[in-house]
Coordinates of C-alpha atoms in Angstrom, one line a residue:
M16 CA -2.9 56.4 -29.4
Y17 CA -2.7 57.4 -25.8
E18 CA -6.0 55.6 -25.2
Y19 CA -4.3 52.3 -25.6
Y20 CA -1.5 53.0 -23.1
P21 CA -3.3 51.3 -20.2
L22 CA -3.6 48.2 -22.3
L23 CA 0.1 48.3 -23.3
M24 CA 1.1 48.8 -19.7
V25 CA -0.9 45.7 -18.6
G26 CA 0.7 43.7 -21.5
T27 CA 4.2 44.9 -20.5
I28 CA 3.8 43.8 -16.9
V29 CA 2.4 40.4 -17.9
G30 CA 5.2 40.0 -20.5
L31 CA 7.9 40.7 -17.9
F32 CA 6.5 38.2 -15.5
S33 CA 6.3 35.6 -18.3
L34 CA 10.0 36.3 -19.3
V35 CA 11.2 35.8 -15.7
L36 CA 9.3 32.6 -15.4
L37 CA 10.5 31.3 -18.7
I38 CA 14.1 32.0 -17.8
A39 CA 13.6 30.1 -14.5
Y40 CA 11.9 27.3 -16.4
L41 CA 14.8 26.9 -18.7
A42 CA 17.4 27.2 -16.0
V43 CA 16.1 24.4 -13.8
K44 CA 16.8 20.9 -14.9
D45 CA 14.0 18.4 -14.4
K46 CA 15.1 14.9 -13.1
K47 CA 12.5 12.7 -14.7
Q48 CA 13.7 9.6 -12.8
A49 CA 13.2 11.3 -9.4
M50 CA 11.6 9.3 -6.5
G51 CA 8.0 8.3 -7.1
F52 CA 7.8 9.2 -10.8
E53 CA 9.6 6.3 -12.5
R54 CA 7.1 5.3 -15.1
Q55 CA 7.1 2.0 -17.0
M56 CA 3.5 1.8 -18.0
G57 CA 1.8 4.3 -20.3
D58 CA -1.1 6.4 -19.0
R59 CA -3.5 4.7 -21.5
E60 CA -2.6 1.3 -20.2
I61 CA -3.1 2.4 -16.6
M62 CA -6.4 4.1 -17.3
R63 CA -7.6 1.0 -19.3
R64 CA -6.9 -1.2 -16.2
L65 CA -8.5 1.3 -13.8
L66 CA -11.6 1.6 -16.0
H67 CA -11.9 -2.2 -15.9
Y68 CA -12.6 -1.8 -12.2
A69 CA -15.0 1.1 -12.9
K70 CA -16.9 -0.7 -15.6
P71 CA -19.4 -2.5 -13.3
Y72 CA -20.4 1.0 -11.9
L73 CA -21.0 2.6 -15.4
P74 CA -24.6 3.5 -14.5
Q75 CA -23.5 5.4 -11.4
F76 CA -20.9 7.4 -13.5
L77 CA -23.6 8.1 -16.2
L78 CA -25.8 9.4 -13.5
V79 CA -23.0 11.6 -12.2
G80 CA -22.4 12.9 -15.7
V81 CA -26.1 13.9 -16.1
V82 CA -26.1 15.5 -12.7
M83 CA -22.9 17.3 -13.5
L84 CA -24.4 19.0 -16.5
F85 CA -27.2 20.4 -14.3
S86 CA -24.6 21.7 -11.8
I87 CA -22.6 23.3 -14.7
A88 CA -25.8 25.1 -15.8
H89 CA -25.5 27.5 -12.8
D90 CA -22.0 28.6 -13.9
V91 CA -23.2 29.3 -17.5
I92 CA -26.6 30.8 -16.9
S93 CA -26.2 32.8 -13.7
P94 CA -24.0 35.5 -15.2
L95 CA -26.6 36.1 -17.9
I96 CA -29.4 36.4 -15.3
I97 CA -27.3 38.9 -13.1
G98 CA -26.5 40.9 -16.3
R99 CA -30.2 41.0 -17.1
I100 CA -31.0 42.2 -13.6
E101 CA -28.4 44.9 -14.0
E102 CA -30.0 46.1 -17.2
M103 CA -33.5 46.1 -15.7
A104 CA -32.2 48.1 -12.7
A105 CA -30.4 50.6 -14.9
G106 CA -33.4 51.0 -17.3
D107 CA -37.1 50.9 -16.6
F108 CA -37.3 49.7 -13.1
D109 CA -39.9 46.9 -13.0
M110 CA -39.9 45.2 -9.6
P111 CA -42.0 42.1 -10.6
Q112 CA -39.5 41.4 -13.4
I113 CA -36.6 41.6 -11.0
Y114 CA -38.4 39.3 -8.6
R115 CA -38.9 36.8 -11.4
A116 CA -35.3 37.0 -12.4
V117 CA -34.1 36.6 -8.8
A118 CA -36.4 33.6 -8.4
V119 CA -35.0 32.0 -11.5
Y120 CA -31.5 32.6 -10.2
V121 CA -32.3 31.1 -6.8
A122 CA -33.9 28.1 -8.4
I123 CA -30.9 27.5 -10.6
L124 CA -28.6 27.9 -7.6
L125 CA -30.6 25.4 -5.5
V126 CA -30.7 22.9 -8.3
S127 CA -26.9 23.2 -8.8
M128 CA -26.3 22.8 -5.0
F129 CA -28.5 19.7 -4.9
C130 CA -26.9 18.2 -8.0
T131 CA -23.4 18.9 -6.5
Y132 CA -24.5 17.1 -3.3
I133 CA -25.8 14.1 -5.3
Q134 CA -22.7 14.0 -7.3
A135 CA -20.4 14.0 -4.3
V136 CA -22.4 11.2 -2.5
V137 CA -22.6 8.9 -5.5
L138 CA -18.9 9.4 -6.4
Q139 CA -17.8 8.7 -2.8
K140 CA -19.8 5.5 -2.5
T141 CA -18.8 4.3 -5.9
G142 CA -15.2 5.2 -5.5
Q143 CA -14.9 3.4 -2.2
R144 CA -16.5 0.3 -3.6
I145 CA -14.1 0.3 -6.5
I146 CA -11.1 0.8 -4.2
S147 CA -12.3 -2.0 -1.9
V148 CA -12.2 -4.4 -4.9
V149 CA -8.7 -3.1 -5.8
R150 CA -7.5 -3.6 -2.2
E151 CA -9.0 -7.1 -2.0
D152 CA -7.4 -8.1 -5.3
L153 CA -4.1 -6.7 -4.2
F154 CA -4.2 -8.5 -0.8
V155 CA -5.1 -11.8 -2.5
K156 CA -2.2 -11.3 -4.9
I157 CA 0.2 -10.7 -1.9
E158 CA -1.1 -13.8 -0.2
S159 CA -0.4 -15.9 -3.3
L160 CA 3.3 -14.8 -3.4
S161 CA 6.0 -17.3 -2.3
H162 CA 8.2 -16.9 0.7
E163 CA 11.1 -16.1 -1.6
Q164 CA 9.1 -13.2 -3.2
L165 CA 7.8 -11.9 0.1
N166 CA 11.4 -11.9 1.5
A167 CA 12.5 -9.8 -1.4
I168 CA 9.8 -7.1 -0.9
P169 CA 10.0 -4.9 2.2
V170 CA 6.8 -5.2 4.3
G171 CA 6.5 -1.4 4.6
K172 CA 6.4 -1.3 0.8
L173 CA 3.6 -3.7 0.6
V174 CA 1.7 -1.8 3.3
T175 CA 2.1 1.4 1.3
R176 CA 0.7 -0.3 -1.8
V177 CA -2.4 -1.5 0.0
T178 CA -3.0 1.8 1.9
N179 CA -1.5 5.0 0.6
D180 CA -1.4 4.1 -3.1
T181 CA -5.0 2.8 -3.2
N182 CA -6.1 6.0 -1.4
A183 CA -4.5 8.0 -4.2
I184 CA -6.4 5.9 -6.7
S185 CA -9.6 6.5 -4.6
M186 CA -9.1 10.2 -4.9
M187 CA -9.0 9.9 -8.7
F188 CA -12.3 8.1 -8.9
T189 CA -14.1 10.2 -6.2
N190 CA -12.7 13.6 -7.2
L191 CA -10.1 14.1 -9.8
L192 CA -11.6 12.5 -13.0
V193 CA -15.0 14.0 -12.6
N194 CA -13.8 17.4 -11.6
F195 CA -11.3 17.3 -14.5
V196 CA -14.1 16.6 -16.9
K197 CA -16.3 19.2 -15.2
N198 CA -13.7 21.9 -15.4
M199 CA -13.2 21.2 -19.1
F200 CA -16.9 21.4 -19.7
V201 CA -17.1 24.7 -17.7
I202 CA -14.3 26.2 -19.7
V203 CA -15.9 25.3 -23.0
A204 CA -19.4 26.3 -22.0
V205 CA -18.3 29.6 -20.5
F206 CA -16.3 30.4 -23.5
A207 CA -19.2 29.6 -25.8
A208 CA -21.5 31.8 -23.7
M209 CA -19.1 34.7 -23.8
L210 CA -18.6 34.3 -27.6
L211 CA -22.4 34.5 -28.1
L212 CA -22.8 37.4 -25.8
N213 CA -20.0 39.6 -27.1
Y214 CA -17.2 38.3 -29.3
E215 CA -15.2 41.6 -29.1
L216 CA -14.7 41.2 -25.3
T217 CA -14.2 37.4 -25.8
L218 CA -11.3 38.0 -28.2
M219 CA -9.8 40.4 -25.6
I220 CA -9.9 37.6 -22.9
L221 CA -8.4 35.1 -25.4
C222 CA -5.3 37.4 -25.6
F223 CA -4.6 36.2 -22.0
V224 CA -5.0 32.5 -22.8
P225 CA -1.4 32.0 -24.1
F226 CA 0.0 33.4 -20.8
I227 CA -2.3 31.1 -18.8
V228 CA -1.0 28.1 -20.8
L229 CA 2.6 29.3 -20.3
F230 CA 2.2 29.8 -16.5
T231 CA 0.5 26.4 -16.2
V232 CA 3.3 24.6 -18.0
I233 CA 5.9 26.3 -15.9
F234 CA 3.9 25.6 -12.7
R235 CA 3.6 21.9 -13.6
K236 CA 7.3 21.6 -13.8
F237 CA 8.1 23.3 -10.5
S238 CA 5.2 21.7 -8.7
R239 CA 6.3 18.3 -9.9
R240 CA 9.8 18.9 -8.5
A241 CA 8.4 20.1 -5.2
Y242 CA 6.1 17.2 -5.0
R243 CA 8.9 14.7 -5.7
K244 CA 11.1 16.3 -3.0
V245 CA 8.2 16.0 -0.4
K246 CA 7.6 12.4 -1.3
D247 CA 11.3 11.6 -1.2
R248 CA 11.8 13.3 2.2
T249 CA 8.6 11.6 3.5
T250 CA 10.0 8.2 2.5
D251 CA 13.3 9.0 4.2
I252 CA 11.6 9.9 7.5
N253 CA 9.2 6.9 7.4
T254 CA 12.1 4.5 6.8
Y255 CA 14.1 6.1 9.6
L256 CA 11.1 5.8 12.0
S257 CA 10.3 2.2 11.0
E258 CA 13.9 1.1 11.7
N259 CA 14.6 3.1 14.8
L260 CA 11.2 2.6 16.6
S261 CA 11.7 -1.2 16.2
G262 CA 15.2 -0.9 17.6
I263 CA 14.5 1.8 20.2
K264 CA 15.5 -0.6 23.1
I265 CA 19.0 -0.8 21.7
T266 CA 19.1 3.0 21.5
Q267 CA 18.1 3.2 25.2
I268 CA 20.5 0.5 26.3
F269 CA 23.5 2.4 24.8
N270 CA 22.2 5.8 25.8
R271 CA 22.1 7.1 22.2
E272 CA 18.8 9.0 22.4
E273 CA 20.4 12.4 21.8
S274 CA 22.3 11.3 18.6
K275 CA 19.2 9.6 17.2
M276 CA 17.2 12.7 18.0
Q277 CA 19.7 14.7 16.0
D278 CA 19.4 12.4 13.0
F279 CA 15.6 12.6 13.3
R280 CA 15.7 16.4 13.5
E281 CA 17.8 16.6 10.3
K282 CA 15.3 14.5 8.4
S283 CA 12.4 16.3 9.9
N284 CA 13.9 19.7 8.9
A285 CA 14.6 18.4 5.4
L286 CA 10.9 17.4 5.1
G287 CA 9.9 20.8 6.4
R288 CA 12.1 22.6 3.8
A289 CA 10.5 20.4 1.0
K290 CA 7.1 21.3 2.2
Q291 CA 8.0 25.0 2.3
E292 CA 9.2 24.8 -1.3
Q293 CA 5.9 23.2 -2.3
I294 CA 4.0 26.0 -0.6
L295 CA 6.2 28.6 -2.3
V296 CA 5.4 27.1 -5.7
F297 CA 1.7 27.3 -5.0
G298 CA 2.2 30.7 -3.4
I299 CA 3.7 32.0 -6.7
F300 CA 1.3 30.3 -9.1
R301 CA -2.0 31.3 -7.6
P302 CA -1.1 35.1 -7.4
L303 CA 0.1 34.9 -11.0
V304 CA -3.1 33.4 -12.2
Y305 CA -4.9 36.0 -10.1
M306 CA -2.8 38.7 -11.8
L307 CA -4.0 37.5 -15.2
Y308 CA -7.6 37.5 -13.9
V309 CA -7.3 41.0 -12.5
S310 CA -5.6 42.2 -15.7
S311 CA -8.4 40.8 -17.9
V312 CA -11.0 42.4 -15.6
L313 CA -9.2 45.8 -15.9
C314 CA -9.1 45.4 -19.6
L315 CA -12.8 44.5 -19.6
L316 CA -13.7 47.5 -17.5
Y317 CA -11.6 49.8 -19.6
L318 CA -12.9 48.6 -23.0
G319 CA -16.4 47.9 -21.8
G320 CA -16.7 51.1 -19.8
K321 CA -15.2 53.1 -22.7
G322 CA -17.7 51.6 -25.2
Y323 CA -20.7 51.8 -22.9
L324 CA -20.1 55.4 -21.6
K325 CA -19.5 56.8 -25.1
D326 CA -22.2 54.6 -26.6
Q327 CA -19.8 53.2 -29.2
V328 CA -20.3 50.3 -31.5
F329 CA -17.0 48.4 -32.0
M330 CA -16.8 45.5 -34.5
G331 CA -20.5 45.6 -34.7
Q332 CA -21.0 44.9 -30.9
V333 CA -22.9 47.2 -28.5
I334 CA -21.6 47.0 -25.0
T335 CA -24.2 47.4 -22.3
S336 CA -24.0 47.5 -18.5
G337 CA -25.5 44.0 -18.4
T338 CA -22.8 42.8 -20.8
L339 CA -20.1 44.2 -18.5
V340 CA -21.6 42.5 -15.4
S341 CA -22.1 39.2 -17.2
F342 CA -18.5 39.2 -18.5
Y343 CA -17.1 40.1 -15.1
M344 CA -18.7 37.0 -13.7
Y345 CA -17.7 34.9 -16.7
I346 CA -14.0 35.9 -16.4
S347 CA -14.0 34.5 -12.8
K348 CA -15.7 31.3 -13.9
F349 CA -13.3 31.0 -16.8
Y350 CA -10.1 31.4 -14.8
S351 CA -11.1 29.3 -11.7
P352 CA -11.3 25.9 -13.6
I353 CA -8.1 26.6 -15.5
Q354 CA -6.3 27.1 -12.2
N355 CA -7.9 23.9 -10.8
L356 CA -6.9 22.0 -13.9
A357 CA -3.3 22.8 -13.4
E358 CA -3.3 21.5 -9.8
Q359 CA -5.5 18.5 -10.6
F360 CA -3.2 17.4 -13.4
N361 CA -0.4 16.9 -10.8
W362 CA -2.7 15.0 -8.5
L363 CA -3.8 12.9 -11.4
Q364 CA -0.2 12.1 -12.3
S365 CA 0.4 11.2 -8.7
A366 CA -2.7 8.9 -8.8
L367 CA -1.5 7.3 -12.0
A368 CA 2.0 6.7 -10.5
S369 CA 0.3 5.1 -7.5
A370 CA -1.9 3.0 -9.7
E371 CA 1.2 1.8 -11.6
K372 CA 2.9 0.7 -8.4
V373 CA -0.3 -1.2 -7.4
F374 CA -0.5 -2.9 -10.8
T375 CA 3.2 -3.8 -10.6
V376 CA 2.5 -5.9 -7.6
M377 CA -0.6 -7.3 -9.2
D378 CA 1.4 -8.3 -12.2
L379 CA 3.9 -10.4 -10.1
E380 CA 3.5 -14.0 -11.1
P381 CA 3.7 -16.3 -8.0
A382 CA 6.9 -18.2 -8.1
I383 CA 5.0 -21.3 -6.8
H384 CA 1.6 -22.1 -8.3
D385 CA -0.7 -25.1 -8.9
A386 CA -0.1 -27.3 -11.8
T387 CA -3.0 -27.6 -14.3
D388 CA -3.5 -31.3 -13.3
A389 CA -3.0 -30.7 -9.5
V390 CA -5.2 -32.8 -7.2
S391 CA -6.8 -32.0 -3.9
L392 CA -6.1 -34.5 -1.0
Q393 CA -8.9 -34.9 1.5
K394 CA -6.7 -37.0 3.8
I395 CA -3.0 -38.0 3.9
R396 CA -1.2 -40.8 5.8
G397 CA 2.0 -38.8 6.4
E398 CA 4.5 -40.7 4.3
I399 CA 7.2 -38.4 3.1
E400 CA 10.1 -39.2 0.7
F401 CA 12.9 -37.0 -0.7
R402 CA 14.5 -38.3 -3.9
D403 CA 17.8 -36.7 -4.8
V404 CA 16.6 -33.1 -4.0
W405 CA 18.7 -30.2 -4.9
F406 CA 17.9 -26.6 -3.9
S407 CA 19.5 -23.2 -3.9
Y408 CA 18.2 -19.7 -2.8
V409 CA 20.8 -18.1 -5.1
E410 CA 21.6 -19.7 -8.4
G411 CA 24.7 -21.8 -8.3
E412 CA 24.9 -21.8 -4.4
W413 CA 23.4 -25.1 -3.5
V414 CA 21.9 -25.4 0.0
L415 CA 20.8 -29.0 -0.5
K416 CA 22.8 -31.4 -2.6
G417 CA 21.1 -34.6 -3.6
V418 CA 19.2 -35.1 -0.3
S419 CA 17.3 -38.4 -0.1
F420 CA 15.4 -39.9 2.9
H421 CA 12.1 -41.7 3.6
V422 CA 9.7 -41.0 6.5
M423 CA 7.0 -43.5 7.2
P424 CA 3.5 -42.5 8.5
K425 CA 3.4 -41.6 12.3
E426 CA 7.2 -41.6 12.5
T427 CA 9.1 -38.9 14.4
V428 CA 12.2 -37.7 12.5
A429 CA 14.7 -35.1 13.7
F430 CA 17.2 -33.1 11.6
V431 CA 20.5 -32.2 13.2
G432 CA 23.4 -30.1 11.9
S433 CA 25.3 -26.9 12.1
T434 CA 23.9 -23.6 11.0
G435 CA 23.4 -23.5 7.2
S436 CA 23.4 -27.2 6.8
G437 CA 19.9 -27.2 5.3
K438 CA 17.7 -28.4 8.2
T439 CA 15.1 -25.6 8.0
T440 CA 15.2 -25.6 4.2
I441 CA 14.0 -29.2 4.1
L442 CA 11.0 -28.3 6.2
S443 CA 10.2 -25.3 4.0
L444 CA 10.4 -27.4 0.8
I445 CA 7.9 -30.0 2.2
C446 CA 5.3 -27.3 2.5
R447 CA 6.2 -25.8 -0.9
N448 CA 7.2 -22.5 0.7
Y449 CA 10.0 -22.6 -1.8
E450 CA 10.4 -24.5 -5.1
F451 CA 13.3 -27.0 -5.4
Q452 CA 15.3 -27.2 -8.6
R453 CA 16.0 -30.9 -9.0
G454 CA 14.7 -34.2 -7.7
E455 CA 11.3 -35.2 -6.2
I456 CA 9.4 -34.8 -3.0
L457 CA 6.6 -37.2 -2.5
I458 CA 3.7 -37.2 0.0
D459 CA 2.0 -40.6 0.2
G460 CA 3.7 -41.4 -3.1
I461 CA 2.4 -38.3 -4.9
D462 CA 4.7 -35.6 -6.2
I463 CA 3.9 -32.5 -4.1
R464 CA 4.0 -30.4 -7.4
K465 CA 0.9 -32.4 -8.4
I466 CA -1.0 -31.5 -5.2
K467 CA -2.8 -28.2 -4.8
I468 CA -0.9 -25.9 -2.5
S469 CA -3.9 -25.1 -0.3
S470 CA -4.7 -28.8 0.0
L471 CA -1.1 -29.7 0.8
R472 CA -0.6 -27.0 3.5
R473 CA -4.0 -27.8 5.1
H474 CA -2.6 -31.1 6.3
F475 CA 0.6 -29.6 7.8
G476 CA 1.0 -27.9 11.1
Q477 CA 4.1 -25.7 11.4
M478 CA 5.5 -24.6 14.8
L479 CA 8.4 -22.2 14.4
Q480 CA 11.0 -20.9 16.9
D481 CA 9.8 -17.3 16.4
V482 CA 6.1 -17.6 17.1
F483 CA 4.0 -14.9 15.6
L484 CA 0.9 -13.9 17.4
F485 CA -1.7 -11.5 16.0
S486 CA -3.2 -8.6 17.9
G487 CA -6.6 -9.8 19.3
T488 CA -7.3 -12.5 21.9
I489 CA -5.9 -15.9 22.8
R490 CA -9.0 -17.4 21.3
S491 CA -8.6 -15.6 18.0
N492 CA -5.0 -16.6 17.8
I493 CA -5.7 -20.3 18.3
A494 CA -8.7 -20.5 16.0
L495 CA -7.3 -18.0 13.5
R496 CA -11.0 -16.9 13.1
A497 CA -12.0 -20.3 11.7
E498 CA -15.8 -20.6 12.2
D499 CA -15.8 -24.4 12.3
I500 CA -13.7 -24.6 15.4
S501 CA -15.8 -24.8 18.6
E502 CA -15.0 -23.5 22.1
E503 CA -14.7 -27.1 23.4
E504 CA -12.1 -27.9 20.7
I505 CA -10.0 -24.9 21.7
I506 CA -10.1 -25.7 25.4
K507 CA -9.3 -29.4 24.7
A508 CA -6.3 -28.4 22.5
C509 CA -5.0 -26.0 25.3
R510 CA -5.2 -28.8 27.8
Y511 CA -3.5 -31.2 25.5
V512 CA -0.4 -29.1 25.1
N513 CA -0.4 -27.8 28.7
A514 CA -1.2 -24.2 27.7
D515 CA -4.2 -24.2 30.1
R516 CA -1.6 -24.0 32.9
F517 CA -1.1 -20.3 32.4
I518 CA -4.3 -19.4 30.5
D519 CA -6.4 -20.4 33.6
R520 CA -4.4 -17.9 35.7
L521 CA -5.3 -15.0 33.4
E522 CA -8.2 -12.7 34.4
K523 CA -10.0 -13.2 31.1
G524 CA -8.8 -16.6 30.2
L525 CA -9.1 -17.3 26.4
D526 CA -10.4 -13.7 25.9
E527 CA -7.2 -12.2 27.3
E528 CA -5.9 -9.5 25.1
V529 CA -2.9 -10.3 22.9
R530 CA -0.9 -7.2 22.1
E531 CA 1.3 -6.6 19.0
R532 CA 3.3 -9.8 18.2
G533 CA 2.3 -11.2 21.6
N534 CA 4.8 -9.1 23.5
N535 CA 2.7 -9.4 26.7
F536 CA 3.5 -13.2 26.9
S537 CA 6.8 -15.0 27.5
A538 CA 8.6 -17.0 24.7
G539 CA 7.4 -20.2 26.3
Q540 CA 3.8 -19.1 26.6
R541 CA 3.8 -18.1 23.0
Q542 CA 5.2 -21.4 22.0
L543 CA 2.5 -23.3 23.9
L544 CA -0.1 -21.2 22.2
S545 CA 1.4 -22.1 18.8
F546 CA 1.2 -25.8 19.8
A547 CA -2.5 -25.3 20.7
R548 CA -3.1 -23.5 17.4
T549 CA -1.5 -26.4 15.5
I550 CA -3.4 -29.1 17.3
V551 CA -6.8 -27.5 17.0
H552 CA -6.4 -27.4 13.2
K553 CA -5.9 -31.2 13.2
P554 CA -2.8 -31.6 11.0
S555 CA -1.6 -35.0 9.7
V556 CA 2.1 -33.9 9.7
M557 CA 3.6 -31.6 12.3
I558 CA 6.8 -29.6 11.7
L559 CA 8.8 -28.1 14.6
D560 CA 11.7 -25.8 13.8
E561 CA 13.8 -25.1 16.9
A562 CA 10.6 -25.1 19.0
T563 CA 12.5 -25.6 22.3
A564 CA 15.2 -22.9 21.8
N565 CA 15.4 -20.0 24.2
I566 CA 12.9 -21.6 26.6
D567 CA 13.3 -21.6 30.4
T568 CA 13.7 -25.0 32.1
E569 CA 10.2 -25.1 33.6
T570 CA 8.5 -24.3 30.3
E571 CA 10.7 -26.7 28.5
L572 CA 9.4 -29.6 30.7
L573 CA 5.8 -28.6 29.7
I574 CA 6.8 -28.4 26.0
Q575 CA 8.6 -31.8 26.2
D576 CA 5.4 -33.3 27.7
S577 CA 3.4 -31.7 24.9
L578 CA 5.8 -33.0 22.2
E579 CA 5.5 -36.6 23.6
K580 CA 1.7 -36.3 23.3
M581 CA 1.8 -34.8 19.8
Q582 CA 4.0 -37.6 18.5
N583 CA 0.9 -39.9 18.7
I584 CA -1.1 -37.6 16.4
G585 CA 0.7 -38.1 13.2
T586 CA 4.1 -37.8 11.4
M587 CA 6.4 -35.3 13.2
L588 CA 9.5 -33.6 11.7
M589 CA 11.8 -31.7 14.0
V590 CA 14.8 -29.4 13.9
A591 CA 16.2 -29.4 17.4
H592 CA 18.7 -27.1 19.0
R593 CA 19.0 -29.2 22.1
L594 CA 19.8 -32.8 21.2
S595 CA 18.4 -34.1 24.5
T596 CA 14.9 -33.3 23.2
I597 CA 15.2 -35.7 20.2
Q598 CA 16.6 -38.8 21.9
H599 CA 13.3 -40.7 21.4
A600 CA 13.0 -39.9 17.7
D601 CA 12.5 -42.8 15.4
N602 CA 15.1 -41.5 13.0
I603 CA 17.7 -38.7 13.4
I604 CA 19.2 -37.3 10.2
V605 CA 22.5 -35.5 10.4
L606 CA 23.2 -32.9 7.8
S607 CA 26.5 -31.1 6.8
H608 CA 26.9 -28.6 4.0
G609 CA 23.6 -29.7 2.4
K610 CA 24.2 -33.4 2.5
I611 CA 23.1 -36.3 4.7
I612 CA 26.1 -37.7 6.4
E613 CA 24.5 -39.9 9.1
Q614 CA 21.1 -41.2 10.1
G615 CA 19.6 -43.6 12.6
T616 CA 18.3 -43.7 16.1
H617 CA 20.0 -41.9 19.0
Q618 CA 21.8 -45.0 20.3
K619 CA 22.9 -46.1 16.9
L620 CA 24.4 -42.7 16.0
L621 CA 26.3 -42.6 19.3
E622 CA 27.7 -46.1 18.6
K623 CA 29.0 -44.8 15.2
R624 CA 31.0 -42.1 17.0
G625 CA 30.6 -39.8 14.1
K626 CA 29.4 -36.2 13.7
Y627 CA 26.3 -36.8 15.9
Y628 CA 28.4 -38.3 18.6
R629 CA 30.7 -35.3 18.6
L630 CA 27.8 -32.8 18.6
Y631 CA 26.1 -34.6 21.5
H632 CA 29.1 -34.8 23.7
L633 CA 30.1 -31.2 23.0
Q634 CA 26.6 -30.0 24.0
Y635 CA 26.6 -32.3 27.0
Q636 CA 29.9 -30.9 28.2
R637 CA 28.7 -27.4 27.8
E638 CA 25.5 -28.1 29.8
E639 CA 27.6 -29.8 32.6
T640 CA 29.9 -26.7 32.7
A641 CA 26.9 -24.4 32.9
R642 CA 25.4 -26.5 35.7
E643 CA 28.7 -26.4 37.7
K644 CA 28.9 -22.6 37.3
N645 CA 25.4 -22.2 38.5
G646 CA 26.0 -24.5 41.4
T647 CA 29.1 -22.5 42.4
A648 CA 27.2 -19.2 42.1

């Protein structure tokens, strides 16, 4: 009986560790709705949609599968060869036979290494192609969303979907799935080889499999919790950085650097603690699996050595030195993929979670889309009509209430009113940035809902108060990388809107660098560039929303001159902050609380002595007061 004490001791130690882990497993509550793991789609649905992207590359994956079988051959055959060499060395020493065995081993090793290389190269190329298609589809979907939908989704969230989440999916195609399958094949193949070689020792190793399963299940729970915490803390710190780096000038103005640094330090430390917890989980799991590996090796050496040294036959199996060596290698190759599977499963769950988030965006239906019978307009005259239009951003809270007006081709119409009266909303509805709830909006007598969105917007040029410039050059920002716009057209447009006045003074001219959001140019210069960008794309209708707000006097004169020139191009709709800039408009529409209360020319509205009259004189008095103060100063 004492002969089995070593085995009982090993079993007791493994059992104690299992009991401790099981108690810890039951004691810790798992929050399934934690950050990053809210799942609405099933794994099958996600995999079905991912495989749709992989389907065109089926030949490449079949090639990888064939190559993978050859790479697995080394894991299965090499222990048998080493065991055979051991038996030859322990018995009749025949050097030529050893040379042949070593040559076979080296050949299998080289083939395995070459196959592994081919597998990695094919998978990386195929995976990147698949993810490129996913990214493009996702970006096209984002571009198709309406302004209302884009306003509801944080920009950082969309960026994460296109970058981080697609990278996680890429890892699944280039690494996880194939290695997952490979490890499964290795486990099955190694187990079959051990069973054929010596089922007594194989049954001994199987005694450790329940503990491997138990440790793996427990590890998955703790590793998932640790991963969630890391993801949560990472999101916190990224959100903090995004907000505070954008507002860092305010922090400096009010001398709050130290307090902000303290907040950042707390979030950074929280992330550090989450990372340490994750490392601790892996630091416990790996040694535990290694303990099972060492325990199985000790049992192998004990039983095998006992049987070999005493030349015993147990359960009809003779244990030789070659068998011991082969099993020693097989145990290592049996445990390694099991350990990898546990870790890869968590990465796979992370990839599936990322895929679900990507598909959630892809499944968004654009709030505004083309009608089935929508037409494409090659040219428009610029006649615009609103017929009893009602619109609300929030259901029940009307921003426009039965607005009706008519704009003839080539007319200049200005919209005036207090903040929230609906001026900017009218301009947005004309371009179908939002969908109105009631009424009709007609372009050249055609309902805009019957016109293709791309065709409609192609004929409009929008110039907003907050001009957005992309990183690049002045040239790329004016042409927006359109290949059909020539150098001569860009130069002509710049001269037309007086933008050449400052561009010619720049060292590189049109090739001058534009930094992020155009922060190396003044507000007036950015506005002139937006005018040039609009003119070069030859719109039939121009829309200006507070285009002269926050502009210095000198630049305002240039902009006024540009506006007078642009009025001759086509229909112009304006929302003006300074009423002095719209005096020559063909029609001025005064809005209040979503309704039109007055309209007419500048002189007619002044004669009415209504809302426009009061706004004009109030603004005139303020400007006079400001001029007097400046003169006194």
